[in-house]
CSV table of C-alpha atoms in Angstrom, one decimal:
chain,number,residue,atom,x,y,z
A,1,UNK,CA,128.2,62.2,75.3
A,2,UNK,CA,129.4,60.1,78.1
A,3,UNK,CA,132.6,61.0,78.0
A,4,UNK,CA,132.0,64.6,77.8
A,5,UNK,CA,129.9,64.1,80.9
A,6,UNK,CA,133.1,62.7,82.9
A,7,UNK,CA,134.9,65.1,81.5
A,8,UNK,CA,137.0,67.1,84.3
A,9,UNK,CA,136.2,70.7,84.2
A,10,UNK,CA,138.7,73.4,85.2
A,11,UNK,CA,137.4,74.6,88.1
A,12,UNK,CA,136.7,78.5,88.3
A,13,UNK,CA,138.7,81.6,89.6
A,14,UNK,CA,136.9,84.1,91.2
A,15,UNK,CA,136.4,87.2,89.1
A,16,UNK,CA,137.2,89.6,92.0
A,17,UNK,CA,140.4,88.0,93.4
A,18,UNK,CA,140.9,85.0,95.1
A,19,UNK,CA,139.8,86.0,98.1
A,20,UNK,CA,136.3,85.4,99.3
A,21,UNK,CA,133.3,86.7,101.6
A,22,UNK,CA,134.0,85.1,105.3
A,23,UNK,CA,130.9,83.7,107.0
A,24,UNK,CA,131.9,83.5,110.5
A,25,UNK,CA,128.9,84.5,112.5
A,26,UNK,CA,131.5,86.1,115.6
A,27,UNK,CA,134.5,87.8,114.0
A,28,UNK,CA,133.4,91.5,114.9
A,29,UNK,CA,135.5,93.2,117.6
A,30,UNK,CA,134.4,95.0,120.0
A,31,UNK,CA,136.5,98.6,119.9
A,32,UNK,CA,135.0,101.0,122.7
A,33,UNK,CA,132.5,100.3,125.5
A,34,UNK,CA,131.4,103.0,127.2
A,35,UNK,CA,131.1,103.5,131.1
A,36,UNK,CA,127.7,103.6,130.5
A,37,UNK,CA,125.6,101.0,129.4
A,38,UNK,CA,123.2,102.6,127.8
A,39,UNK,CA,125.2,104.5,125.4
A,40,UNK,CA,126.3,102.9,121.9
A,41,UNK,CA,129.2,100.8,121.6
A,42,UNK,CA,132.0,101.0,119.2
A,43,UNK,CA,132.6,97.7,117.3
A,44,UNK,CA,134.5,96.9,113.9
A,45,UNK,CA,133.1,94.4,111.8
A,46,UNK,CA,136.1,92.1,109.7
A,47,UNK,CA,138.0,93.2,107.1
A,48,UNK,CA,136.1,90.9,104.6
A,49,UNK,CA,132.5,91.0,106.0
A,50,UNK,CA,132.0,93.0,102.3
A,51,UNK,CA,132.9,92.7,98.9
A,52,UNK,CA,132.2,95.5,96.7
A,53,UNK,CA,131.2,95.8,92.9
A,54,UNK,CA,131.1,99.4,91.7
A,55,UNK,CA,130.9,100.7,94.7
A,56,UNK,CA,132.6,101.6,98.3
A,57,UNK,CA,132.1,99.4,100.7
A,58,UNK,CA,130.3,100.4,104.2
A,59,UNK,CA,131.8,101.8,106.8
A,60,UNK,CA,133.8,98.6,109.4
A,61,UNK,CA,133.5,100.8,112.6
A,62,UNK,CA,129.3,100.2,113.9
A,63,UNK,CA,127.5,101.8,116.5
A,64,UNK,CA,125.4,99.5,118.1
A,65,UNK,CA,123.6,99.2,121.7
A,66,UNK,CA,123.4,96.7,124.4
A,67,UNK,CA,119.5,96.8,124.1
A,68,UNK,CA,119.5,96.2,120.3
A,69,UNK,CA,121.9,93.2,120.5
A,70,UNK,CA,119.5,91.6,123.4
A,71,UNK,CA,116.5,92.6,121.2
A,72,UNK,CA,118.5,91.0,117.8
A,73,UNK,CA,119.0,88.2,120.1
A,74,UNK,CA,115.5,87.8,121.1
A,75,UNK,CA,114.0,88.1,118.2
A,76,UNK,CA,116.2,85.1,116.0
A,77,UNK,CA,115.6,83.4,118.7
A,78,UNK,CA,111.9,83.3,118.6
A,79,UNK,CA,111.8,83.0,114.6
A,80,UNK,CA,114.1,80.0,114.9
A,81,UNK,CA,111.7,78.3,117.3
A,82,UNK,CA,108.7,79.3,115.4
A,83,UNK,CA,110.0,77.9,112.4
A,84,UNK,CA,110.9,74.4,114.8
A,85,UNK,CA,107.3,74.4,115.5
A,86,UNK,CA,106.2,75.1,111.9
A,87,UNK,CA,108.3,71.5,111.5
A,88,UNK,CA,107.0,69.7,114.5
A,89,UNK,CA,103.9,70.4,112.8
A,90,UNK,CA,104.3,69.5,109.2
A,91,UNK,CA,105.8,66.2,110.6
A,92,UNK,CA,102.5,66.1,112.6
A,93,UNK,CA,100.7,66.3,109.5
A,94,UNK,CA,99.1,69.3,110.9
A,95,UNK,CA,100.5,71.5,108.3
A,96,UNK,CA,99.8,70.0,105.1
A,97,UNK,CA,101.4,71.1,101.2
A,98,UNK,CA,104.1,73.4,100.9
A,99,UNK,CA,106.5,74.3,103.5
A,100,UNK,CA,109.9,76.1,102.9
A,101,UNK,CA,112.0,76.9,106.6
A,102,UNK,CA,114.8,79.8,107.3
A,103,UNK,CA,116.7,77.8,109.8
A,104,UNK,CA,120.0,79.2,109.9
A,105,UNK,CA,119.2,82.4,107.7
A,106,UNK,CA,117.9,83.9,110.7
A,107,UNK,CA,120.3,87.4,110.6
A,108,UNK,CA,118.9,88.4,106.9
A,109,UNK,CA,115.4,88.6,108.2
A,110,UNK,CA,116.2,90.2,111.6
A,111,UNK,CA,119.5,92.4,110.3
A,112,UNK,CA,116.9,93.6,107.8
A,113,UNK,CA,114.5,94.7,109.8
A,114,UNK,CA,116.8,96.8,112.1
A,115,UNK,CA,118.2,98.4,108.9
A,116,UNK,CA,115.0,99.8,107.4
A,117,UNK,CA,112.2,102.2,108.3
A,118,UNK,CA,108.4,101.0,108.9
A,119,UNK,CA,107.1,102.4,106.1
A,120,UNK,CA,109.7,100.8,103.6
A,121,UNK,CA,108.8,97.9,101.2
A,122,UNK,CA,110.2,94.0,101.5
A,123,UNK,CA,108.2,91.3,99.1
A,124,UNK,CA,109.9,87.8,99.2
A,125,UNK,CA,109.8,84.2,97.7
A,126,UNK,CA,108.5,81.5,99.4
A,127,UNK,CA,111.0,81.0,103.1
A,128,UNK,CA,109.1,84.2,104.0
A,129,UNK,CA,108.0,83.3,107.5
A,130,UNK,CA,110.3,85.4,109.8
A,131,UNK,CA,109.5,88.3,107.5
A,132,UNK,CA,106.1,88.3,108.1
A,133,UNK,CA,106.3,88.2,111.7
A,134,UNK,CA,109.4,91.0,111.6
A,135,UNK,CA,107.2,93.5,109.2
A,136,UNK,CA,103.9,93.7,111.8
A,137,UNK,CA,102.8,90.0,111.8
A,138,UNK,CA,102.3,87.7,114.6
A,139,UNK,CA,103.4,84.0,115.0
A,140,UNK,CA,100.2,82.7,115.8
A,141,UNK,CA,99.0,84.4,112.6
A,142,UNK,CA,101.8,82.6,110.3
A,143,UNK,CA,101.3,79.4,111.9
A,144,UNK,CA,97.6,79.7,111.6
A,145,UNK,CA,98.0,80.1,108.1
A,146,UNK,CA,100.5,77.5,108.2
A,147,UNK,CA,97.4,75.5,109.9
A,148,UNK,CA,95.3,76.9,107.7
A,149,UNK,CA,92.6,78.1,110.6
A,150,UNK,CA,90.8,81.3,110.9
A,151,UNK,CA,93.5,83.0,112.6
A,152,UNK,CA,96.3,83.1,110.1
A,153,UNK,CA,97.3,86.1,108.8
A,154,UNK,CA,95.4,85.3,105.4
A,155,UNK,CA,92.4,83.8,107.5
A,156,UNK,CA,93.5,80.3,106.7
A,157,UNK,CA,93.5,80.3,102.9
A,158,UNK,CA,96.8,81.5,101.8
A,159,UNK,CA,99.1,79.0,103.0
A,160,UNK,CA,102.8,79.8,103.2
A,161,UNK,CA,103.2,81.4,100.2
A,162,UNK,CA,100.6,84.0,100.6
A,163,UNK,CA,101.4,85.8,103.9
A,164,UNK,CA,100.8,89.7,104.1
A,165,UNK,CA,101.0,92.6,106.1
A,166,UNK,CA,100.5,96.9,105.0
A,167,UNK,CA,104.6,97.0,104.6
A,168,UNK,CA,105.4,93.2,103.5
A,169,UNK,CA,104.2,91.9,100.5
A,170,UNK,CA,105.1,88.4,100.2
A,171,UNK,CA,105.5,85.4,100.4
A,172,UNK,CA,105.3,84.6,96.6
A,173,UNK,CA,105.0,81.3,95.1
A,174,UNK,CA,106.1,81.4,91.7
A,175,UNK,CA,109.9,81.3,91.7
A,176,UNK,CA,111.4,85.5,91.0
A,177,UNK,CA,108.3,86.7,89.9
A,178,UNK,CA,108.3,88.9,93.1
A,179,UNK,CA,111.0,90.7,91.9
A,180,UNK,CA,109.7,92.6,88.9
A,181,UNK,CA,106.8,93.1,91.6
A,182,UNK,CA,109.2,94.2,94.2
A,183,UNK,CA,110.3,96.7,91.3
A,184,UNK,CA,106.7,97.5,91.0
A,185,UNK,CA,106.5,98.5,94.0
A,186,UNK,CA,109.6,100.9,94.4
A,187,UNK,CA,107.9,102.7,91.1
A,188,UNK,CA,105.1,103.3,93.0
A,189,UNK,CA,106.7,105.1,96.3
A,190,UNK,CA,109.2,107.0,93.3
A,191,UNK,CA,106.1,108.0,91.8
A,192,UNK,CA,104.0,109.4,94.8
A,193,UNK,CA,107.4,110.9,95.9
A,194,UNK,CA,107.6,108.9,98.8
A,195,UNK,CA,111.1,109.3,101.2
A,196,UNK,CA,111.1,104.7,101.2
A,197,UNK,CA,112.7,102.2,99.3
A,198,UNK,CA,111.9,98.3,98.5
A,199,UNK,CA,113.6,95.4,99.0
A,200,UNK,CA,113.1,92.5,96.6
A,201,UNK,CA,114.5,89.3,98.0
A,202,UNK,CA,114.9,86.3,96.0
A,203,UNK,CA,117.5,82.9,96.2
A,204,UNK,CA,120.1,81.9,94.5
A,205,UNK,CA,118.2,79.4,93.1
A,206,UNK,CA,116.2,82.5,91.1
A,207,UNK,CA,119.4,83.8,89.9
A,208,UNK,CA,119.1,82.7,86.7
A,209,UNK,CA,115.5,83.8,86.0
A,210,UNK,CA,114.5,85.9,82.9
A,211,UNK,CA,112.3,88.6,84.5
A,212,UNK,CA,114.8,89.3,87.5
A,213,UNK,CA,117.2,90.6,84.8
A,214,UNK,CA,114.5,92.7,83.4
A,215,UNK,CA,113.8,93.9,86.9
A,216,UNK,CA,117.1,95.0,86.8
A,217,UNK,CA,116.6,96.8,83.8
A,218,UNK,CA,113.5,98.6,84.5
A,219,UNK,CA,115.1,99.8,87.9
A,220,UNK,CA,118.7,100.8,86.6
A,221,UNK,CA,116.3,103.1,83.9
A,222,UNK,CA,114.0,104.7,85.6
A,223,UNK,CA,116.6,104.9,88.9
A,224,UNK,CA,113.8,103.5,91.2
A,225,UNK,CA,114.6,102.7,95.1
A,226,UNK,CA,115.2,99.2,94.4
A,227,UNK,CA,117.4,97.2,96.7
A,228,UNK,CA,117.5,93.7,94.8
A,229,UNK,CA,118.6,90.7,97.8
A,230,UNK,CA,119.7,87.8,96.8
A,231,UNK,CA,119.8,85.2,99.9
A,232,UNK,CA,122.6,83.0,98.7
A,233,UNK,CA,122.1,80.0,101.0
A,234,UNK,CA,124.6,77.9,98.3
A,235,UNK,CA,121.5,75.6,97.3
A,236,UNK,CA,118.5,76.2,94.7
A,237,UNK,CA,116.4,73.6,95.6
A,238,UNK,CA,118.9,70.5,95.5
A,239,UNK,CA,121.6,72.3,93.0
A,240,UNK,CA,124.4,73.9,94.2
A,241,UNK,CA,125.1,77.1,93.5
A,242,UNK,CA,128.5,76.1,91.1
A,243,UNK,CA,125.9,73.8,89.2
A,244,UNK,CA,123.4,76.2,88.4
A,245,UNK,CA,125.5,79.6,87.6
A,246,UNK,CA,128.6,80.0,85.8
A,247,UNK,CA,129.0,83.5,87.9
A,248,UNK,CA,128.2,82.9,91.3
A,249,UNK,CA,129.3,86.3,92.4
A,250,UNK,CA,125.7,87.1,92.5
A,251,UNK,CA,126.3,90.7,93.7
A,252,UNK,CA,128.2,91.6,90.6
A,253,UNK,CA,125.4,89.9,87.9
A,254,UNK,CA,123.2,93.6,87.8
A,255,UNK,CA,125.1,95.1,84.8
A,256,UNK,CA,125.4,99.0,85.5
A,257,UNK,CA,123.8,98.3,89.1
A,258,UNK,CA,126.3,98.5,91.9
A,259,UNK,CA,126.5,95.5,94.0
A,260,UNK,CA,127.5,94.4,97.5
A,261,UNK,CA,128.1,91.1,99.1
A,262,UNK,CA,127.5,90.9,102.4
A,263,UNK,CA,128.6,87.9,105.8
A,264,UNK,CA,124.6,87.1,106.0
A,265,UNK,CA,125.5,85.0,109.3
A,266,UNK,CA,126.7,88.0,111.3
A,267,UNK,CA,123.8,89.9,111.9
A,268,UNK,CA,125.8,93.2,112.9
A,269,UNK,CA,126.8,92.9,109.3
A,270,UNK,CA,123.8,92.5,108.2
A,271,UNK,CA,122.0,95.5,109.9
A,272,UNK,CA,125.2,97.6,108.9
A,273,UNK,CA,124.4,96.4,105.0
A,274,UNK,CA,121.1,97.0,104.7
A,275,UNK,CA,121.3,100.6,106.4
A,276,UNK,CA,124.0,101.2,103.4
A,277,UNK,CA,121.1,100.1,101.0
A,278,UNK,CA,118.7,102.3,102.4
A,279,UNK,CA,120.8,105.1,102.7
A,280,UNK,CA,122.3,104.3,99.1
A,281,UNK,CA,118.4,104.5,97.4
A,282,UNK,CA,117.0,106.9,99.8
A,283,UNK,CA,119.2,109.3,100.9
A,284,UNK,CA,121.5,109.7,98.5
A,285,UNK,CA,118.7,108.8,95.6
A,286,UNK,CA,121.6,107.0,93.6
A,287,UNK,CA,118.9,104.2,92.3
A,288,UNK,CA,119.1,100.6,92.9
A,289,UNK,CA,121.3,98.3,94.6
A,290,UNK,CA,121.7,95.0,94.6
A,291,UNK,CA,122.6,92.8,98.0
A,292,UNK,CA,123.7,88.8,98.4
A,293,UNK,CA,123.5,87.7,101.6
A,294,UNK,CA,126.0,84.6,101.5
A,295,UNK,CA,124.1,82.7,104.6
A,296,UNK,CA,123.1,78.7,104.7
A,297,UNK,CA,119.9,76.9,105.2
A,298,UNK,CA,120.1,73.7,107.9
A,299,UNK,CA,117.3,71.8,106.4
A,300,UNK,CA,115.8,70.7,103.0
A,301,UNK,CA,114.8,73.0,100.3
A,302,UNK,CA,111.0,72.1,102.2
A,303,UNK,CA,109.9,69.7,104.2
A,304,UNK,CA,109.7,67.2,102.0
A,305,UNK,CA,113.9,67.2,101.0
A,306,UNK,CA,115.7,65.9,103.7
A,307,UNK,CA,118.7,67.9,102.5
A,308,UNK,CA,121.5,65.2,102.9
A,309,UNK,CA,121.2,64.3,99.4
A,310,UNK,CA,123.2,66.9,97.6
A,311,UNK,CA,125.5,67.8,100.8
A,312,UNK,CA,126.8,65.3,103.2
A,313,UNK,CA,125.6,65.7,106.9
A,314,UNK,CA,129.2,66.8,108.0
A,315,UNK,CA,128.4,69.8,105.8
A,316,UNK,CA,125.5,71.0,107.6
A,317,UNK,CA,127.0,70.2,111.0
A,318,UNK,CA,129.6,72.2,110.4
A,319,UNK,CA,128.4,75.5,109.3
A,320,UNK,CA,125.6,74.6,112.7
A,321,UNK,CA,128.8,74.2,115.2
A,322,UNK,CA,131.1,77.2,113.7
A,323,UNK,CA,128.8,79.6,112.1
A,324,UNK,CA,125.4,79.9,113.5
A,325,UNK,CA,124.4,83.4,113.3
A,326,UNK,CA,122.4,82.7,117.0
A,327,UNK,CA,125.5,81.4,118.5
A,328,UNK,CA,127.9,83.7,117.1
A,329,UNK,CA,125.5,87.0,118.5
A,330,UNK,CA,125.4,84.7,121.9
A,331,UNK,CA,129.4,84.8,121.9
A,332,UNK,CA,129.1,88.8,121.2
A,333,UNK,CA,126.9,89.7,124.0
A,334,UNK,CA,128.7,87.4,126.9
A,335,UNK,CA,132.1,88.3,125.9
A,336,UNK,CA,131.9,91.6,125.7
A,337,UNK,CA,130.0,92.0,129.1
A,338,UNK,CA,126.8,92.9,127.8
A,339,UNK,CA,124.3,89.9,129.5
A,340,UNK,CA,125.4,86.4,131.0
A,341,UNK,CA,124.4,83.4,129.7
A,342,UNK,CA,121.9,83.1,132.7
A,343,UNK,CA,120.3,86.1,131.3
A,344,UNK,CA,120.1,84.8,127.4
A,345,UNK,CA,118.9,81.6,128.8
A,346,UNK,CA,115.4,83.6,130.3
A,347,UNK,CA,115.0,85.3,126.8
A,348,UNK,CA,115.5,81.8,124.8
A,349,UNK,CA,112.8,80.1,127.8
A,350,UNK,CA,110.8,83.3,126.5
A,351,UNK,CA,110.8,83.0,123.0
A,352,UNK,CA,110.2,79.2,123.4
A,353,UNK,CA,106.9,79.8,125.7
A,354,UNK,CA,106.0,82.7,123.4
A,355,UNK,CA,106.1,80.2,120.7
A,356,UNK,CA,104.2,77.2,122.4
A,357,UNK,CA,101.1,79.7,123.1
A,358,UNK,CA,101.0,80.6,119.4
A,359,UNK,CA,101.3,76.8,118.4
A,360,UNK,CA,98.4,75.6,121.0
A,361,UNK,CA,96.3,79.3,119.8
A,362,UNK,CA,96.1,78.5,116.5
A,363,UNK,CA,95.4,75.1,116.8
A,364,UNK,CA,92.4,76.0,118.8
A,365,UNK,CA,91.0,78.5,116.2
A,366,UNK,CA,88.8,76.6,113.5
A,367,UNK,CA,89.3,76.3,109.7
A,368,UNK,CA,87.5,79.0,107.6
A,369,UNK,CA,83.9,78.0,106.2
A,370,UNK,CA,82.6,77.6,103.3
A,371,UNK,CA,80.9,81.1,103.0
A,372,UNK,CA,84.8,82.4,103.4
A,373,UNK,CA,85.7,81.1,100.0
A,374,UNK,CA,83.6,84.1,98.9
A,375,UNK,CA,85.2,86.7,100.5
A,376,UNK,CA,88.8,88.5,99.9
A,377,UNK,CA,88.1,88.3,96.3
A,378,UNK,CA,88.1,91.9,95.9
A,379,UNK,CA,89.6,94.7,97.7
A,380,UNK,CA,87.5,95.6,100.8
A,381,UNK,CA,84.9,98.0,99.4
A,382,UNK,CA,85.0,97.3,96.0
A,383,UNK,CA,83.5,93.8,96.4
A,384,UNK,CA,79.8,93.7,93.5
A,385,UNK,CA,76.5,93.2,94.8
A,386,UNK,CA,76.6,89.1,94.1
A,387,UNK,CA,78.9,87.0,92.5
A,388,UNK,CA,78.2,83.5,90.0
A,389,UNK,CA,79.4,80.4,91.1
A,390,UNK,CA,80.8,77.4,89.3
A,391,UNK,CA,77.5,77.0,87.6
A,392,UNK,CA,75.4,79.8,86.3
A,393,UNK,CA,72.7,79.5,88.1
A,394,UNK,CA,75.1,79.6,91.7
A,395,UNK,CA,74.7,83.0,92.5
A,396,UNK,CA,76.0,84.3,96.1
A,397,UNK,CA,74.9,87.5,97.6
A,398,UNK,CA,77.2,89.9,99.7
């Protein structure tokens, strides 16, 4: 066994070519500006921002205003310095148990939510902060949760993992089992014949899980407005991606459902992906779809991996100096006239005091009681009369 396990193995050939997604957050060109600056501009995305399975790829040339690139801006931004102050306060020990971060995939959650219509679907795994906040939350309510004080978005006893709004369902805990729910859920808005699709995130690190495949299943049959995401941040906890998978074109691994693979560190593409997906399961009602985002994490699986053990610091500095999906939308906006770096510096002194308030709000609000461990049991209205405690005899009125 030893010596199989020095063994050298051949190392693999991409199944679709040898060429591969590219990552750079700032290789769109700008194409046409117009006089004025309220109107759309004309930009093409690069020639390898997709790869396709089964499928054409979207459109290079994207219409896209000044406004929405400051908003984009804005917003990743504040959920990357939200997500700094979830880790000040972890290291505080003022956030206590789990605690999984989105620094650096800060384009899926924004690009997504610019692609999609309010009254669509997204359930997620556990880095599910920024989609809270981008689907009707607030970031004193995620880091109260975080906190676990009264004014988190699940009153303090959720935790990270269990963060909800009408339109996002999770923050789940238990590794892909949103995604048979996220199916769930797109049978439901088929069934009332509603005009909305769902997107089920999961990692890379949930590849390789059982009911994800029979998510697929279930979707591809029944055609339902599933658009399966898989955020391919190249880790699964502290396994690479070539360690866990022996096909790590994720986009290709639905069978019969057409895939696309997507630069997750350029937010245009991004926003231009997702608005395929929804068009793809909406519009066009061809059934499911299934996205990878290739993007990258900066820190640790959670806060308790220092994520230098399984990649070497050089690594992670790297893909922070050339690909940064914040930096690479900076580059966009100053260099093609749009805002100078004057201006970006008053929305990222914004976003940081925006973030500060939430931080010293929530801290200030006080954990739940007792008495709340009684309540959110049951849907509001449906609640019985009393309910038994641990013993018998503990009864507790409503």
């Amino acid at each position: 066994m030893a010596s199989l396990a020095r063994a050298r193995l051949p190392r693999r050939i991409p199944q679709l070519g040898l060429r591969s997604i590219q990552t750079s957050a700032d290789t769109t060109q700008l194409k046409e500006s117009p006089s004025d600056p309220s109107q759309p501009l004309t930009v093409r995305l690069h020639e390898e921002s997709f790869r396709a399975y089964k499928c054409e790829k979207p459109e290079l040339e994207v219409q896209v205003t000044r406004d929405e690139l400051l908003t984009m801006y804005r917003q990743m931004q504040t959920m990357r310095r939200m997500e700094m102050a979830a880790d000040a306060l972890y290291k505080a020990k003022l956030i206590r148990g789990f605690c999984h971060l989105a620094i650096g995939q800060e384009a899926v959650s924004v690009g997504l939510e610019h692609g999609i219509k309010p009254d669509d679907r997204v359930i997620t795994g556990y880095r599910c902060h920024p989609f809270a906040v981008m689907r009707g939350g607030t970031i004193k309510g995620v880091l109260g949760e975080l906190l676990g004080r009264q004014v988190g978005m699940s009153h303090g006893k959720g935790g990270s993992m269990h963060i909800f709004t009408p339109s996002f369902f999770g923050g789940n805990g238990i590794v892909g089992a949103q995604v048979p729910v996220g199916a769930g859920v797109a049978f439901a808005q088929k069934y009332m014949g509603d005009k909305n699709c769902t997107f089920a995130l999961y990692g890379d690190g949930a590849s390789n899980q059982g009911q994800v495949f029979e998510a697929f299943n279930m979707a591809k049959l029944w055609n339902l407005p599933t658009i399966f995401v898989c955020e391919n941040n190249k880790y699964g906890m502290g396994t690479s991606a070539e360690r866990s998978s022996s096909n790590t074109e994720y986009f290709t691994r639905g069978d019969k459902i057409p895939g696309l693979q997507v630069n997750g560190m350029d937010i245009i593409a991004a926003r231009q992906a997702v608005e395929y997906a929804r068009r793809w399961a909406v519009e066009e009602d061809k059934g499911p779809l299934l996205l990878e985002f290739v993007t990258y994490r900066y820190g640790g699986h959670s806060m308790s991996d220092p994520g230098t053990t399984y990649r070497t610091r050089e690594e992670v500095q790297r893909m922070r100096s050339t690909q940064d999906p914040i930096r690479g939308l900076q580059r966009y906006i100053e260099g093609w006239g749009l805002a100078t770096e004057q201006d970006l510096k008053a929305l990222d002194k914004a976003a940081k005091a925006e973030v500060d308030a939430a931080v010293e709000e929530a801290k200030a609000s006080p954990e739940p009681e007792i008495k709340d461990l009684w309540t959110d049991i049951y849907y509001k209205g449906t609640a019985p009369p009393f309910m038994r405690g641990r013993e018998r005899e503990e009864v507790h009125y409503y």
